[in-house]
Coordinates of C-alpha atoms in Angstrom, one line a residue:
Chain A
M1 CA -26.5 118.6 -180.6
N2 CA -29.1 118.2 -177.8
E3 CA -32.3 117.9 -179.7
P4 CA -33.9 114.5 -180.0
R5 CA -32.1 112.9 -182.9
E6 CA -34.1 112.3 -186.1
L7 CA -32.8 113.0 -189.5
P8 CA -35.1 114.6 -192.1
T9 CA -35.6 111.6 -194.3
L10 CA -33.9 108.8 -192.5
T11 CA -36.1 108.2 -189.5
R12 CA -35.5 105.6 -186.9
R13 CA -38.5 103.8 -188.3
H14 CA -36.8 103.5 -191.8
I15 CA -33.6 102.2 -190.3
L16 CA -35.6 99.7 -188.2
A17 CA -37.4 98.4 -191.2
G18 CA -34.2 97.8 -193.0
A19 CA -32.5 96.3 -190.0
A20 CA -35.5 94.1 -189.4
A21 CA -35.2 92.8 -192.9
I22 CA -31.6 91.9 -192.3
G23 CA -32.5 90.2 -189.0
A24 CA -35.2 88.3 -190.7
G25 CA -32.7 87.2 -193.2
L26 CA -30.4 85.9 -190.4
V27 CA -33.2 83.9 -189.0
V28 CA -34.1 82.4 -192.3
A29 CA -30.5 81.6 -192.9
A30 CA -30.3 79.8 -189.6
C31 CA -33.5 77.9 -190.2
G32 CA -33.2 77.2 -193.8
S33 CA -29.6 76.8 -194.6
D34 CA -29.0 73.4 -196.1
S35 CA -27.2 71.6 -198.8
N36 CA -29.1 73.5 -201.5
N37 CA -26.8 76.5 -201.0
V38 CA -24.1 75.1 -203.1
S39 CA -24.3 77.1 -206.3
G40 CA -23.2 80.4 -207.6
S41 CA -20.6 82.9 -206.6
T42 CA -21.1 85.8 -204.1
K43 CA -19.6 88.2 -206.7
G44 CA -22.3 90.7 -207.7
T45 CA -24.6 89.6 -205.0
T46 CA -22.5 90.7 -202.1
G47 CA -23.9 92.9 -199.4
T48 CA -27.4 91.6 -200.0
T49 CA -29.5 89.9 -197.3
P50 CA -28.3 86.5 -196.3
T51 CA -31.3 84.8 -197.9
S52 CA -29.7 85.3 -201.3
G53 CA -28.5 82.0 -202.4
S54 CA -24.8 82.1 -202.0
I55 CA -22.2 79.4 -201.9
A56 CA -20.9 78.2 -198.6
P57 CA -17.5 76.7 -199.6
A58 CA -17.1 75.0 -196.3
A59 CA -20.5 73.4 -196.8
T60 CA -19.4 72.2 -200.2
D61 CA -16.3 70.7 -198.7
A62 CA -18.2 69.1 -195.9
T63 CA -20.8 67.5 -198.1
G64 CA -18.4 66.6 -200.8
S65 CA -17.3 63.4 -199.0
T66 CA -20.7 61.9 -198.6
T67 CA -24.1 61.8 -200.1
V68 CA -26.3 64.7 -199.0
G69 CA -29.1 63.5 -196.8
T70 CA -27.6 60.2 -195.8
D71 CA -25.4 61.5 -193.0
A72 CA -27.3 63.7 -190.6
A73 CA -24.2 64.9 -188.8
V74 CA -22.4 65.9 -191.9
T75 CA -25.4 67.6 -193.3
T76 CA -25.9 69.6 -190.1
A77 CA -22.2 70.6 -190.1
A78 CA -22.6 71.8 -193.7
A79 CA -25.7 73.7 -192.8
N80 CA -23.9 75.4 -189.9
A81 CA -21.0 76.3 -192.1
G82 CA -23.4 77.8 -194.6
V83 CA -25.0 80.0 -191.8
D84 CA -21.6 81.2 -190.7
V85 CA -20.7 82.2 -194.2
K86 CA -23.9 84.0 -194.6
V87 CA -23.3 85.9 -191.4
A88 CA -19.8 86.8 -192.6
Q89 CA -21.2 88.1 -195.9
L90 CA -23.8 90.1 -194.0
A91 CA -21.2 91.5 -191.7
A92 CA -18.9 92.4 -194.5
G93 CA -21.7 94.2 -196.3
L94 CA -22.5 96.3 -193.2
E95 CA -18.8 97.1 -192.8
V96 CA -18.6 98.3 -196.5
L97 CA -21.6 100.5 -195.8
A98 CA -20.0 101.9 -192.7
V99 CA -16.7 102.6 -194.4
G100 CA -18.4 104.3 -197.3
T101 CA -20.6 106.4 -195.1
Y102 CA -17.7 107.6 -193.0
K103 CA -15.7 108.3 -196.1
A104 CA -18.6 110.4 -197.5
A105 CA -18.7 112.3 -194.2
L106 CA -15.0 113.0 -194.4
D107 CA -15.3 114.2 -198.0
A108 CA -18.3 116.4 -197.1
A109 CA -16.4 117.9 -194.1
G110 CA -13.4 118.5 -196.4
A111 CA -15.7 120.3 -198.8
G112 CA -17.1 122.5 -196.0
S113 CA -20.6 121.0 -196.5
L114 CA -21.0 120.2 -192.8
G115 CA -20.0 123.6 -191.4
D116 CA -17.4 123.7 -188.6
V117 CA -16.3 120.2 -187.6
P118 CA -15.0 119.8 -184.1
A119 CA -11.5 118.3 -183.9
A120 CA -12.8 115.4 -181.8
V121 CA -15.5 114.6 -184.3
A122 CA -13.0 114.6 -187.2
E123 CA -10.7 112.3 -185.2
F124 CA -13.7 110.0 -184.4
V125 CA -14.7 109.7 -188.1
T126 CA -11.1 109.0 -189.2
V127 CA -10.4 106.4 -186.6
A128 CA -13.8 104.7 -186.8
M129 CA -13.6 104.5 -190.6
A130 CA -10.1 102.8 -190.3
Q131 CA -11.5 100.4 -187.7
H132 CA -14.4 99.4 -189.9
Q133 CA -12.1 98.9 -192.8
A134 CA -10.0 96.6 -190.6
Q135 CA -13.1 94.7 -189.6
L136 CA -14.2 94.4 -193.2
D137 CA -10.8 93.1 -194.1
K138 CA -11.1 90.5 -191.4
W139 CA -14.5 89.3 -192.5
N140 CA -13.3 89.1 -196.1
G141 CA -10.3 87.1 -194.9
V142 CA -12.7 84.6 -193.4
L143 CA -14.7 84.4 -196.6
T144 CA -11.7 84.0 -199.0
A145 CA -10.1 81.5 -196.6
A146 CA -13.2 79.5 -197.0
G147 CA -12.9 79.6 -200.8
G148 CA -15.5 82.4 -201.3
D149 CA -15.3 85.9 -202.7
A150 CA -14.6 89.0 -200.8
V151 CA -17.5 91.4 -200.3
T152 CA -17.0 94.7 -201.9
E153 CA -20.5 96.1 -202.1
P154 CA -22.4 97.7 -199.3
N155 CA -25.4 96.1 -197.7
A156 CA -28.1 96.4 -200.4
T157 CA -31.0 96.6 -198.0
L158 CA -29.7 99.6 -196.1
K159 CA -27.7 101.5 -198.7
P160 CA -30.6 103.2 -200.5
T161 CA -32.0 104.7 -197.3
V162 CA -28.6 105.6 -195.9
D163 CA -27.7 107.3 -199.2
A164 CA -31.0 109.2 -199.2
A165 CA -30.5 110.3 -195.7
F166 CA -26.9 111.3 -196.2
G167 CA -28.0 113.5 -199.1
K168 CA -30.0 115.6 -196.6
V169 CA -27.2 115.9 -194.0
T170 CA -26.1 119.5 -193.6
D171 CA -24.2 119.6 -190.4
V172 CA -22.2 117.5 -187.9
T173 CA -25.2 116.7 -185.8
G174 CA -26.9 115.1 -188.8
A175 CA -23.8 113.1 -189.7
A176 CA -23.3 112.0 -186.2
T177 CA -26.9 110.9 -185.9
L178 CA -26.6 108.8 -189.0
A179 CA -23.4 107.3 -187.9
L180 CA -24.9 106.4 -184.5
M181 CA -27.7 104.5 -186.2
L182 CA -25.3 102.6 -188.3
E183 CA -23.2 101.7 -185.3
E184 CA -26.2 100.6 -183.4
I185 CA -27.4 98.5 -186.3
A186 CA -23.9 96.9 -186.6
A187 CA -23.6 96.2 -182.8
A188 CA -27.1 94.8 -182.7
T189 CA -26.5 92.6 -185.7
Y190 CA -23.3 91.1 -184.2
L191 CA -25.1 90.4 -181.0
S192 CA -28.0 88.8 -182.9
A193 CA -25.5 86.7 -184.8
Q194 CA -24.5 85.0 -181.6
K195 CA -27.7 83.1 -181.8
V196 CA -26.8 81.4 -185.0
L197 CA -23.0 81.3 -185.4
T198 CA -21.4 77.9 -184.9
D199 CA -17.8 78.4 -185.8
K200 CA -15.7 79.3 -182.7
D201 CA -13.5 81.8 -184.5
A202 CA -16.5 83.5 -186.1
I203 CA -18.2 83.7 -182.7
M204 CA -15.2 85.5 -181.3
L205 CA -14.7 87.8 -184.2
A206 CA -18.4 88.9 -184.1
G207 CA -18.1 89.5 -180.4
S208 CA -14.9 91.4 -180.7
I209 CA -16.3 93.7 -183.3
Q210 CA -19.6 94.1 -181.4
I211 CA -17.6 95.6 -178.6
I212 CA -15.8 98.2 -180.8
D213 CA -19.0 99.2 -182.6
A214 CA -20.8 99.6 -179.3
Q215 CA -18.0 101.8 -178.1
H216 CA -18.3 103.9 -181.2
A217 CA -22.0 104.3 -180.4
A218 CA -21.3 105.3 -176.8
I219 CA -19.0 108.2 -177.9
L220 CA -21.4 109.3 -180.5
R221 CA -24.2 109.5 -177.9
Y222 CA -21.9 111.6 -175.7
V223 CA -21.1 114.0 -178.6
L224 CA -24.9 114.2 -179.4
G225 CA -25.7 115.1 -175.8
E226 CA -27.1 111.8 -174.8
Y227 CA -26.2 109.4 -172.0
P228 CA -23.5 107.1 -173.4
V229 CA -24.8 103.8 -171.8
P230 CA -28.6 104.0 -171.8
D231 CA -29.4 100.3 -171.8
V232 CA -28.9 97.8 -169.1
F233 CA -28.6 95.0 -171.7
A234 CA -27.5 95.4 -175.3
K235 CA -30.5 95.1 -177.6
V236 CA -31.1 93.2 -180.8
D237 CA -34.2 95.1 -181.9
L238 CA -32.3 96.9 -184.6
A239 CA -31.0 93.6 -186.0
A240 CA -33.9 91.2 -185.5
A241 CA -37.4 91.3 -186.8
Chain B
M1 CA -24.4 122.1 -181.2
S2 CA -25.9 125.5 -181.0
M3 CA -27.1 125.2 -177.4
L4 CA -24.9 126.6 -174.7
H5 CA -24.7 124.9 -171.3
K6 CA -22.7 125.7 -168.2
P7 CA -19.8 123.4 -168.0
D8 CA -19.7 120.9 -165.3
R9 CA -23.5 121.0 -165.0
L10 CA -25.8 118.1 -165.6
D11 CA -29.2 118.5 -167.1
D12 CA -30.9 116.5 -164.4
R13 CA -34.3 116.5 -166.0
A14 CA -33.0 115.2 -169.4
F15 CA -30.7 112.8 -167.6
D16 CA -33.5 111.4 -165.4
Q17 CA -35.6 111.0 -168.5
L18 CA -32.9 109.0 -170.2
I19 CA -32.5 106.8 -167.1
E20 CA -36.3 106.3 -166.9
E21 CA -36.3 105.2 -170.5
S22 CA -33.5 102.8 -169.8
Q23 CA -35.4 101.4 -166.8
D24 CA -38.4 100.9 -169.0
L25 CA -36.3 98.9 -171.4
H26 CA -34.9 96.9 -168.5
T27 CA -38.4 96.2 -167.3
D28 CA -39.3 94.9 -170.8
A29 CA -36.2 92.8 -170.9
M30 CA -36.9 91.3 -167.5
T31 CA -40.5 90.5 -168.6
V32 CA -39.1 88.6 -171.6
A33 CA -36.5 86.9 -169.3
R34 CA -39.2 85.8 -166.9
T35 CA -41.1 84.2 -169.8
T36 CA -38.1 82.2 -170.8
M37 CA -37.2 80.9 -167.3
P38 CA -39.5 77.8 -167.5
D39 CA -37.7 76.9 -170.7
L40 CA -34.4 77.4 -169.1
A41 CA -35.3 75.2 -166.2
D42 CA -36.3 72.5 -168.7
L43 CA -33.0 72.9 -170.4
A44 CA -31.2 72.6 -167.1
S45 CA -33.1 69.3 -166.4
D46 CA -32.1 68.1 -169.8
R47 CA -28.5 69.0 -169.2
R48 CA -28.4 67.2 -165.9
R49 CA -30.0 64.1 -167.4
N50 CA -27.5 64.2 -170.3
A51 CA -24.4 65.0 -168.2
G52 CA -22.6 62.0 -169.6
A53 CA -22.9 63.3 -173.1
A54 CA -20.7 66.4 -172.5
D55 CA -18.4 67.7 -175.2
P56 CA -15.2 65.8 -174.7
E57 CA -13.1 68.9 -175.6
L58 CA -14.9 70.9 -173.0
V59 CA -14.5 68.2 -170.4
Q60 CA -10.8 68.0 -171.1
Q61 CA -10.5 71.8 -170.7
F62 CA -12.4 71.6 -167.5
E63 CA -10.2 68.8 -166.1
Q64 CA -7.1 70.8 -166.9
A65 CA -8.4 73.8 -165.2
R66 CA -9.5 72.2 -162.0
S67 CA -6.9 71.5 -159.4
S68 CA -9.1 70.2 -156.6
L69 CA -8.5 66.5 -156.0
G70 CA -12.2 66.1 -155.0
R71 CA -13.3 67.6 -158.2
K72 CA -11.0 65.2 -160.1
I73 CA -12.4 62.3 -158.3
A74 CA -15.9 63.5 -158.9
M75 CA -15.3 63.8 -162.6
A76 CA -13.7 60.3 -162.7
L77 CA -16.6 58.8 -160.8
G78 CA -19.0 60.8 -163.0
G79 CA -17.7 59.0 -166.0
I80 CA -18.4 55.6 -164.4
F81 CA -21.6 56.1 -162.4
G82 CA -23.2 59.1 -164.0
A83 CA -24.0 62.5 -162.7
G84 CA -26.7 61.4 -160.3
V85 CA -24.3 59.8 -157.9
I86 CA -22.0 62.7 -158.0
S87 CA -24.7 65.3 -157.4
S88 CA -25.7 63.4 -154.3
A89 CA -22.2 63.0 -153.1
F90 CA -21.4 66.7 -153.4
A91 CA -24.8 68.1 -152.7
K92 CA -23.7 69.8 -149.5
T93 CA -21.3 72.2 -151.3
A94 CA -22.3 72.3 -154.9
S95 CA -24.5 70.8 -157.4
A96 CA -23.3 68.5 -160.2
A97 CA -24.0 71.3 -162.7
D98 CA -21.3 73.4 -161.0
G99 CA -18.8 71.4 -163.0
D100 CA -20.4 72.5 -166.2
I101 CA -18.3 75.0 -168.0
D102 CA -21.3 77.1 -168.8
V103 CA -22.2 77.3 -165.2
M104 CA -18.6 78.1 -164.2
Q105 CA -18.5 81.0 -166.6
L106 CA -21.8 82.4 -165.3
Q107 CA -20.6 82.0 -161.7
T108 CA -17.3 83.9 -162.5
A109 CA -19.4 86.5 -164.2
V110 CA -21.5 86.9 -161.1
S111 CA -18.3 87.3 -159.0
L112 CA -17.1 90.1 -161.3
E113 CA -20.5 91.8 -161.2
L114 CA -20.6 91.6 -157.4
L115 CA -17.2 93.2 -157.2
A116 CA -18.1 95.9 -159.6
V117 CA -21.2 96.8 -157.6
A118 CA -19.2 96.9 -154.4
T119 CA -16.5 99.0 -156.0
Y120 CA -18.8 101.6 -157.4
G121 CA -20.6 101.7 -154.1
A122 CA -17.4 102.3 -152.3
A123 CA -16.4 105.0 -154.7
L124 CA -19.7 106.8 -154.1
T125 CA -18.8 107.2 -150.5
L126 CA -15.6 109.1 -151.3
P127 CA -16.1 112.8 -150.7
F128 CA -14.3 113.8 -153.9
I129 CA -16.7 111.6 -155.9
A130 CA -19.9 112.2 -153.9
N131 CA -19.4 116.0 -153.9
G132 CA -17.7 116.2 -157.2
N133 CA -18.7 116.3 -160.9
P134 CA -22.4 115.4 -161.1
V135 CA -22.0 113.5 -164.3
I136 CA -19.4 111.2 -162.6
V137 CA -21.8 110.7 -159.7
K138 CA -24.7 109.8 -162.0
F139 CA -22.4 107.5 -164.0
A140 CA -21.3 105.7 -160.9
Q141 CA -24.8 105.4 -159.6
T142 CA -26.2 104.2 -162.9
T143 CA -23.4 101.9 -163.7
M144 CA -23.6 100.3 -160.2
S145 CA -27.3 99.7 -160.8
Q146 CA -26.6 98.2 -164.3
H147 CA -24.0 95.9 -162.8
D148 CA -26.4 94.7 -160.2
Q149 CA -29.0 93.9 -162.8
H150 CA -26.3 92.0 -164.8
R151 CA -25.6 90.1 -161.6
Q152 CA -29.2 89.2 -161.2
A153 CA -29.4 88.0 -164.8
F154 CA -26.3 85.9 -164.5
S155 CA -27.5 84.4 -161.2
A156 CA -30.9 83.6 -162.7
Q157 CA -29.2 81.9 -165.6
T158 CA -26.8 80.0 -163.3
K159 CA -29.8 78.6 -161.4
A160 CA -31.7 77.9 -164.5
L161 CA -28.8 75.6 -165.6
G162 CA -28.9 73.9 -162.3
G163 CA -25.8 75.6 -160.8
T164 CA -25.2 77.1 -157.4
D165 CA -25.5 80.9 -157.2
Q166 CA -22.2 82.6 -156.6
T167 CA -22.5 85.1 -153.7
A168 CA -18.8 86.0 -153.3
T169 CA -16.9 88.7 -155.1
N170 CA -14.2 87.7 -157.5
P171 CA -11.3 86.1 -155.6
K172 CA -8.5 87.5 -157.9
Y173 CA -9.6 91.1 -158.2
T174 CA -11.2 91.6 -154.7
P175 CA -7.7 91.9 -153.1
I176 CA -6.6 94.2 -155.8
V177 CA -9.6 96.5 -155.2
E178 CA -9.1 96.4 -151.5
A179 CA -5.4 97.3 -151.8
A180 CA -6.3 100.2 -154.1
K181 CA -9.0 101.7 -151.9
P182 CA -6.6 103.5 -149.5
T183 CA -4.7 105.0 -152.4
L184 CA -7.8 106.6 -154.0
A185 CA -7.2 110.3 -153.7
A186 CA -8.8 111.8 -156.7
P187 CA -11.5 111.0 -159.3
I188 CA -8.9 109.9 -161.8
D189 CA -7.8 107.2 -159.4
V190 CA -11.3 105.9 -159.2
V191 CA -11.8 106.1 -162.9
K192 CA -8.7 104.0 -163.6
L193 CA -9.7 101.4 -161.0
A194 CA -13.1 101.1 -162.6
M195 CA -11.6 100.9 -166.0
T196 CA -9.6 97.8 -164.9
L197 CA -12.8 96.1 -163.7
E198 CA -14.8 97.0 -166.8
Q199 CA -12.0 95.8 -169.1
V200 CA -11.7 92.5 -167.2
A201 CA -15.4 92.0 -167.4
T202 CA -15.6 92.9 -171.1
E203 CA -12.7 90.7 -172.1
T204 CA -13.9 87.8 -169.8
Y205 CA -17.3 87.8 -171.4
L206 CA -15.8 87.9 -174.9
A207 CA -13.4 85.0 -174.1
D208 CA -16.3 83.0 -172.7
L209 CA -18.5 83.3 -175.8
N210 CA -17.2 80.4 -177.9
R211 CA -17.0 78.1 -174.9
Y212 CA -20.7 78.1 -174.2
T213 CA -22.7 75.1 -175.1
D214 CA -25.9 76.9 -174.2
V215 CA -26.8 79.5 -176.7
T216 CA -29.1 81.4 -174.4
S217 CA -26.2 81.9 -172.0
R218 CA -24.0 83.0 -174.8
V219 CA -26.4 85.6 -176.0
L220 CA -27.0 86.9 -172.5
M221 CA -23.3 87.2 -171.9
A222 CA -22.8 89.0 -175.3
S223 CA -25.6 91.4 -174.3
V224 CA -24.0 92.3 -171.0
M225 CA -20.6 92.5 -172.7
G226 CA -22.1 95.1 -175.1
V227 CA -22.9 97.3 -172.0
E228 CA -19.7 96.7 -170.0
C229 CA -17.6 97.8 -173.0
Q230 CA -19.6 101.1 -173.2
H231 CA -18.8 101.6 -169.5
L232 CA -15.2 101.1 -170.4
A233 CA -15.4 103.5 -173.4
T234 CA -17.0 106.2 -171.2
L235 CA -14.4 105.8 -168.5
R236 CA -11.6 106.0 -171.0
A237 CA -13.0 109.3 -172.4
V238 CA -13.6 110.7 -168.9
G239 CA -10.1 109.6 -167.8
A240 CA -8.6 111.3 -170.8
L241 CA -10.4 114.6 -170.0
L242 CA -9.4 114.4 -166.3
D243 CA -5.8 113.6 -167.3
G244 CA -5.9 116.4 -169.8
G245 CA -7.0 119.0 -167.3
A246 CA -10.4 119.5 -168.8
P247 CA -12.9 118.2 -166.2
E248 CA -15.4 120.9 -167.3
L249 CA -15.9 119.0 -170.5
I250 CA -17.4 116.1 -168.6
A251 CA -20.9 117.3 -169.0
I252 CA -24.2 115.9 -170.5
P253 CA -25.3 117.5 -172.7
L254 CA -22.0 119.0 -173.7
G255 CA -23.7 121.5 -176.1
A256 CA -21.4 123.9 -178.0
D257 CA -18.5 122.8 -175.8
V258 CA -18.1 119.8 -178.0
A259 CA -16.0 122.1 -180.1
K260 CA -13.6 122.4 -177.2
L261 CA -13.0 118.6 -176.9
P262 CA -9.4 117.7 -177.7
A263 CA -9.0 115.6 -180.9
A264 CA -7.9 112.6 -178.8
A265 CA -11.3 112.5 -177.1
G266 CA -12.7 111.3 -180.4
S267 CA -10.7 108.0 -180.4
V268 CA -9.3 107.4 -176.9
A269 CA -12.3 105.2 -176.1
F270 CA -11.6 102.5 -178.7
P271 CA -7.8 102.1 -179.2
D272 CA -8.1 99.0 -181.3
A273 CA -10.3 97.7 -184.1
F274 CA -10.7 94.5 -182.3
E275 CA -11.1 93.8 -178.6
G276 CA -8.5 91.4 -177.1
I277 CA -8.8 88.9 -174.3
T278 CA -5.5 89.3 -172.5
M279 CA -7.2 90.4 -169.3
A280 CA -9.9 87.8 -169.4
S281 CA -10.6 85.7 -166.3
P282 CA -10.6 82.0 -166.9
P283 CA -13.9 80.1 -166.4
E284 CA -13.0 78.6 -163.0
E285 CA -11.7 81.8 -161.5
G286 CA -14.9 82.8 -159.8
A287 CA -16.7 79.5 -159.9
V288 CA -18.3 78.1 -156.8
K289 CA -15.8 75.8 -155.1

């Protein structure tokens, strides 16, 4: 577990490209969210990048009492609410992907496909998966409370590369390396979201989850033979273009 | 997992390489930070000019939090005459911006970082740390350095917003650390003390996030929070191994010994799915008085 980590098919570059697309989506969402985002359901488009036109129920409510474009303050509030919903959808899609990947790892370990699995690693996967499920439930609670649909599909941008990479995983090191990249992406995405979130509860939720995902990453680094806290400042390069 | 390593031994070369990479990243980060400082200074000027347009909710929270009569008078006068009068009146002790909740939070953060640096520094003078497990020594050295860089970043941001730089350690936790020092008799004692400071910092920065009016400050704090929480996670794991009588498993890289880790080592570092804020310091705790 002490070799430089790089999976056979899922290189850091691949992950970075996917994450960059997500980050770019966040920026576009922040800059471009407006009253046009008032159509369609998130069902069937969940887990996609936040640029996909999805409804922001809070925005609909906010704009419903006035004519769009005639009240700058209300329009801004609606746009902000739309950004927050897009971030929640993005976060939920990442959490679905994390839960699914950890579940696949547990299944593979149970089938003996990963070789001997250390007890601490098995415990890590079990607990981390449960925590990501709790985080997913929280984001979906935010979305449904706002009148939207829960996200049930994994992030569509990252899923194909993660799936392809997981297909090549043959041991615990490979699985831990993939998990570390997902945790780093999640933590970086939550940090990046602080630039655009406006709702106070959403800001706190993103920060709270960023902490747990960063801690997952620290322990995975230790298991992989790396220093657990390599950076002086948490980075957003995995989340932002 | 196939490589064997002597327990309790640190691969200094690999470790130093990791540290060097981290320092390179820091250098890059500081380069970016320096380029944004002029903008931050402009922002500070804007904030000072627009002091009368502060968020009423934040002002109310601020007023409730401050007990100083002078501050209350200053706030009242500020509402009548504007911030310029107040900044002149109190220029000897603090700038007008010191009443800004963003600045207060940054000053409190500096106070926590100063205390963390001092505490890790003191720990490194203890014989059972200095001559003990090399991974713990490296962790203390590296973490102390990281906290000092966090302090520098928070200080720079404080000044960019027009505030006074905090130079004193946190008033609430400094006596606690001082009281604990004579009782530190083993590595686990130091680890537990450090865990307290890291958890306070992590939760303080989390609690601060949605009170910021300045997004740059919020992102900076979230970035530092993302590192303090990893210090905490590492300390929790190290503490569990010490408590469990397995100090030989505190090694980087661990190699094949990862198989010897107790199951609990896989989850002790993150006991909850969400971080709480019960140990968070309030914004005014470490603010410049």
